[in-house]
Every structure is written in C-alpha cells, then in structure tokens.
C-alpha cells in the first residue's frame, strides 16, 4: 500500500508565528486531504487537494503530485490551531476514497 | 458542515460483553468507513462500505463486524469485548472528494 510520511512530528510555536507542515507519499494518488484533529478528537476536513494550491483564510495548501508531496501552511497561528494535523491519501485502484493516513504533526501554539 | 453522528461518545464496558457502536449520516453518501485510532497515533481503516449490502474489511485486521442495511446507517459490533479493543473508533462518509468524520466513540474495556 501507499506509505505516507509527515514532518515534523511535533511543532511548538508562539502565537502569531507561521508554520509549514509537510506530507510525502510513496505512490501516485488521486485523492489527498488535510485534516485537523482537535483536542476532543474531532477530525475536521481542511482541504481536498490532490493537486494545485488552495487557500482558506489563514490556511493554505499546495500539492505537487508529480513530486509526491503536499504542504500545509498556517499563518499567524492562534491557540485554537493546536492539535494534530493529518494528511490522508487515496489511489485510483480503490476508487480513491479509501484513505491512508500519515502519522500526523502535533502542533502546539503557546500564548 | 458535516451531518454524521456517532453514539455513544464514551463507553466503559466489561470484558466479554457484546457492544454496538452506532454511526449515522444524513448526507446520502454511499461510501462509509470505520477507522480505529489509538491515542496519539494515526488512523487505521478497519471496515468500509460502498453502499447498501456492501461491506469489506480494511487494512487493519479487526474482530469487529459491520452491516449496511440502510444507506444512512453503518453500525459496528463487537461480539465479545476484550481489553485489547480499547481504542477510539471513528466513522466517516464520503462521496468522490471530501471525507467527513463523526466525533468518535472512545471505548474502554475493563
């Protein structure tokens, strides 16, 4: 199956700082999504981004499918951004909705 | 945004009991999934369904079973709970693009 690696595993930042989270994957994918898991365990879908660039407020994401990586940018961090960020990918041999998750990046924003 | 619900949120139960975790969605999605997640770890797919009367096992072997009798409902059952089943169970649904997750059930077997 597809291998998904995320870096860094842990990130501690001061409020207001910017951050870049990386997701590398081992094979061609048709589906790539970024999720934020809040401290209560709820997974929130941030982006569906199998290729290209998208922005939503302070968050943006870029996927370079040919080079098999995706980046999630968080600008002007707030304490509510704390939690674990997961990258998940899917490939067309399943119809691309069966997602394989990375190990996540745990982000802690200090006031 | 997402209309997918899991009950119960928390469950503490004794070894050997039969349990059913409920998952319902009102978005009309054909595809539904169960993931298992240990604290601080990644999610592992344990069951999925393409639609009514369609169920398949996921990448992580699980002693649980699922059924899909109605589009909106995808319950997970453990016939005899054991301490090794202690984990968080997350249900999701999707169409072609985004997946939406319920709030999860934290199961503790004592």
Short mmCIF file of C-alpha atoms in Angstrom, two decimals:
data_model
loop_
_atom_site.label_atom_id
_atom_site.label_comp_id
_atom_site.label_asym_id
_atom_site.label_seq_id
_atom_site.Cartn_x
_atom_site.Cartn_y
_atom_site.Cartn_z
CA UNK A 1 0.00 0.00 0.00
CA UNK A 2 0.84 3.66 -0.13
CA UNK A 3 3.22 4.98 2.54
CA UNK A 4 2.53 8.44 3.96
CA UNK A 5 5.12 10.32 5.99
CA UNK A 6 4.55 13.63 7.75
CA UNK A 7 7.08 16.04 9.15
CA UNK A 8 7.85 17.37 11.62
CA UNK A 9 6.21 15.02 14.13
CA UNK A 10 5.96 17.78 16.73
CA UNK A 11 5.98 21.57 16.43
CA UNK A 12 5.77 24.12 19.22
CA UNK A 13 5.29 27.76 18.23
CA UNK A 14 4.48 31.10 19.76
CA UNK A 15 1.13 32.62 18.92
CA UNK A 16 1.40 34.69 15.75
CA UNK A 17 4.11 32.56 14.14
CA UNK A 18 3.84 30.88 10.74
CA UNK A 19 4.36 27.17 10.10
CA UNK A 20 4.77 24.70 7.25
CA UNK A 21 3.76 21.05 7.58
CA UNK A 22 4.90 18.51 5.02
CA UNK A 23 3.36 15.28 3.72
CA UNK A 24 5.32 12.86 1.49
CA UNK A 25 3.66 9.89 -0.17
CA UNK A 26 5.16 6.90 -1.92
CA UNK A 27 2.93 6.46 -4.98
CA UNK A 28 0.62 8.30 -7.36
CA UNK A 29 -2.58 9.45 -5.71
CA UNK A 30 -5.93 10.77 -6.91
CA UNK A 31 -7.08 11.98 -3.53
CA UNK A 32 -5.24 13.98 -0.88
CA UNK A 33 -6.88 15.59 2.11
CA UNK A 34 -5.67 17.52 5.14
CA UNK A 35 -7.44 17.16 8.49
CA UNK A 36 -7.16 18.87 11.85
CA UNK A 37 -7.92 16.75 14.91
CA UNK A 38 -8.84 18.98 17.82
CA UNK A 39 -8.10 18.13 21.48
CA UNK A 40 -11.54 16.48 21.78
CA UNK A 41 -10.72 14.04 18.98
CA UNK A 42 -12.93 15.51 16.26
CA UNK A 43 -11.45 15.40 12.76
CA UNK A 44 -12.16 18.47 10.66
CA UNK A 45 -11.60 18.40 6.93
CA UNK A 46 -9.38 21.34 5.94
CA UNK A 47 -8.66 20.72 2.27
CA UNK A 48 -9.31 18.29 -0.55
CA UNK A 49 -6.24 18.94 -2.69
CA UNK A 50 -4.95 16.15 -4.97
CA UNK A 51 -3.02 18.81 -6.91
CA UNK A 52 -2.53 22.55 -7.07
CA UNK A 53 -2.96 25.22 -4.42
CA UNK A 54 -5.91 26.25 -2.28
CA UNK A 55 -6.39 28.87 0.40
CA UNK A 56 -8.92 29.21 3.19
CA UNK A 57 -8.32 32.18 5.46
CA UNK A 58 -5.03 31.74 7.32
CA UNK A 59 -4.56 28.25 5.94
CA UNK A 60 -3.32 27.26 2.53
CA UNK A 61 -2.16 24.03 0.96
CA UNK A 62 -0.13 23.03 -2.06
CA UNK A 63 0.22 19.57 -3.59
CA UNK A 64 2.87 18.75 -6.17
CA UNK A 65 1.59 15.40 -7.34
CA UNK A 66 4.46 14.70 -9.73
CA UNK A 67 6.94 15.01 -6.85
CA UNK A 68 4.65 13.23 -4.37
CA UNK A 69 4.39 15.79 -1.62
CA UNK A 70 1.96 18.26 -0.13
CA UNK A 71 2.48 21.25 2.15
CA UNK A 72 0.08 22.85 4.62
CA UNK A 73 0.80 26.46 5.58
CA UNK A 74 -0.60 28.08 8.71
CA UNK A 75 -0.06 31.80 9.07
CA UNK A 76 -0.48 33.99 12.17
CA UNK A 77 -1.05 30.95 14.41
CA UNK A 78 -3.69 31.07 17.12
CA UNK A 79 -4.04 28.84 20.17
CA UNK A 80 -7.11 27.27 18.56
CA UNK A 81 -4.84 25.92 15.81
CA UNK A 82 -3.34 23.49 18.33
CA UNK A 83 -3.98 19.81 17.71
CA UNK A 84 -2.82 17.13 15.32
CA UNK A 85 -2.74 17.68 11.57
CA UNK A 86 -3.15 14.60 9.39
CA UNK A 87 -2.51 14.14 5.71
CA UNK A 88 -4.50 11.32 4.07
CA UNK A 89 -4.18 9.98 0.54
CA UNK A 90 -6.15 7.70 -1.76
CA UNK A 91 -5.31 5.97 -5.03
CA UNK A 92 -7.46 5.14 -8.00
CA UNK A 93 -7.09 1.36 -7.69
CA UNK A 94 -9.75 1.61 -4.99
CA UNK A 95 -11.81 4.40 -6.43
CA UNK A 96 -9.60 6.79 -4.46
CA UNK A 97 -11.88 7.29 -1.46
CA UNK A 98 -10.14 4.71 0.75
CA UNK A 99 -7.78 6.96 2.65
CA UNK A 100 -4.39 6.06 4.11
CA UNK A 101 -3.39 8.40 6.92
CA UNK A 102 0.02 9.68 7.86
CA UNK A 103 1.28 9.68 11.44
CA UNK A 104 0.41 13.34 11.89
CA UNK A 105 2.09 16.53 13.06
CA UNK A 106 1.24 17.61 16.60
CA UNK A 107 1.12 21.42 16.70
CA UNK A 108 1.15 23.30 19.98
CA UNK A 109 0.61 27.07 19.93
CA UNK A 110 1.78 28.86 23.07
CA UNK A 111 0.03 32.12 24.04
CA UNK B 1 -20.91 21.25 7.66
CA UNK B 2 -20.92 17.50 8.29
CA UNK B 3 -24.01 15.59 9.38
CA UNK B 4 -22.53 12.38 10.68
CA UNK B 5 -23.24 11.18 14.18
CA UNK B 6 -21.75 8.55 16.43
CA UNK B 7 -23.13 7.17 19.66
CA UNK B 8 -22.13 6.69 22.36
CA UNK B 9 -19.29 9.23 22.68
CA UNK B 10 -17.77 7.31 25.58
CA UNK B 11 -18.27 3.69 26.64
CA UNK B 12 -16.72 1.75 29.50
CA UNK B 13 -17.71 -1.90 29.47
CA UNK B 14 -16.65 -5.19 31.00
CA UNK B 15 -14.78 -7.99 29.26
CA UNK B 16 -16.99 -10.41 27.36
CA UNK B 17 -19.87 -8.01 26.73
CA UNK B 18 -21.39 -7.51 23.29
CA UNK B 19 -21.35 -3.91 22.08
CA UNK B 20 -22.62 -2.00 19.08
CA UNK B 21 -21.25 1.38 18.09
CA UNK B 22 -23.72 3.44 16.08
CA UNK B 23 -22.95 5.67 13.10
CA UNK B 24 -25.49 7.60 11.05
CA UNK B 25 -25.19 10.19 8.30
CA UNK B 26 -27.83 12.37 6.67
CA UNK B 27 -25.84 13.42 3.60
CA UNK B 28 -26.92 10.47 1.44
CA UNK B 29 -23.35 9.31 0.94
CA UNK B 30 -22.91 5.81 -0.45
CA UNK B 31 -19.41 5.30 0.97
CA UNK B 32 -18.87 4.85 4.69
CA UNK B 33 -15.86 3.83 6.76
CA UNK B 34 -14.75 2.80 10.23
CA UNK B 35 -11.29 3.80 11.43
CA UNK B 36 -9.53 2.82 14.65
CA UNK B 37 -7.16 5.23 16.37
CA UNK B 38 -5.02 4.69 19.45
CA UNK B 39 -4.07 7.82 21.44
CA UNK B 40 -1.56 9.98 19.59
CA UNK B 41 -1.40 7.63 16.64
CA UNK B 42 -2.57 7.55 13.04
CA UNK B 43 -5.95 6.26 11.89
CA UNK B 44 -6.25 2.72 10.53
CA UNK B 45 -9.11 1.61 8.27
CA UNK B 46 -10.91 -1.44 9.68
CA UNK B 47 -14.13 -1.58 7.60
CA UNK B 48 -15.67 0.16 4.60
CA UNK B 49 -18.83 0.04 2.54
CA UNK B 50 -19.69 1.17 -0.97
CA UNK B 51 -23.42 1.07 -0.35
CA UNK B 52 -26.32 -0.99 0.97
CA UNK B 53 -25.41 -4.68 1.47
CA UNK B 54 -21.75 -3.93 0.62
CA UNK B 55 -19.09 -4.33 3.34
CA UNK B 56 -15.38 -5.05 3.17
CA UNK B 57 -12.56 -5.42 5.67
CA UNK B 58 -9.96 -2.68 5.77
CA UNK B 59 -6.20 -2.67 6.08
CA UNK B 60 -6.10 -3.35 9.83
CA UNK B 61 -7.44 -6.70 10.95
CA UNK B 62 -10.29 -6.32 13.43
CA UNK B 63 -12.51 -8.74 15.33
CA UNK B 64 -15.43 -6.37 14.86
CA UNK B 65 -18.16 -6.78 12.24
CA UNK B 66 -20.29 -4.24 10.38
CA UNK B 67 -23.56 -4.16 8.50
CA UNK B 68 -25.10 -1.78 5.95
CA UNK B 69 -28.82 -2.38 5.69
CA UNK B 70 -29.69 1.29 5.12
CA UNK B 71 -27.66 3.96 3.33
CA UNK B 72 -27.58 6.25 6.34
CA UNK B 73 -26.64 3.67 8.98
CA UNK B 74 -23.34 1.77 9.45
CA UNK B 75 -23.11 0.12 12.88
CA UNK B 76 -20.05 -1.71 14.20
CA UNK B 77 -20.40 -4.70 16.54
CA UNK B 78 -18.01 -6.48 18.86
CA UNK B 79 -19.46 -9.83 19.97
CA UNK B 80 -17.18 -10.20 22.97
CA UNK B 81 -15.25 -7.15 24.08
CA UNK B 82 -11.67 -7.52 25.34
CA UNK B 83 -9.20 -5.02 26.85
CA UNK B 84 -7.25 -5.11 23.55
CA UNK B 85 -10.28 -3.48 21.89
CA UNK B 86 -9.78 -0.33 23.96
CA UNK B 87 -9.36 2.47 21.43
CA UNK B 88 -11.13 5.32 19.66
CA UNK B 89 -13.41 4.33 16.79
CA UNK B 90 -14.14 6.94 14.12
CA UNK B 91 -16.85 6.69 11.49
CA UNK B 92 -16.68 8.62 8.20
CA UNK B 93 -18.63 9.04 4.99
CA UNK B 94 -17.72 10.47 1.61
CA UNK B 95 -18.63 10.93 -1.99
CA UNK B 96 -15.94 11.50 -4.61
CA UNK B 97 -13.94 14.10 -2.75
CA UNK B 98 -14.03 15.08 0.91
CA UNK B 99 -14.46 12.66 3.78
CA UNK B 100 -16.47 13.74 6.83
CA UNK B 101 -15.93 12.25 10.27
CA UNK B 102 -18.15 11.79 13.26
CA UNK B 103 -16.99 12.78 16.74
CA UNK B 104 -15.81 9.27 17.53
CA UNK B 105 -16.51 6.72 20.26
CA UNK B 106 -13.90 6.24 22.97
CA UNK B 107 -14.20 2.60 24.04
CA UNK B 108 -12.62 1.28 27.22
CA UNK B 109 -12.90 -2.42 28.03
CA UNK B 110 -12.10 -3.31 31.62
#
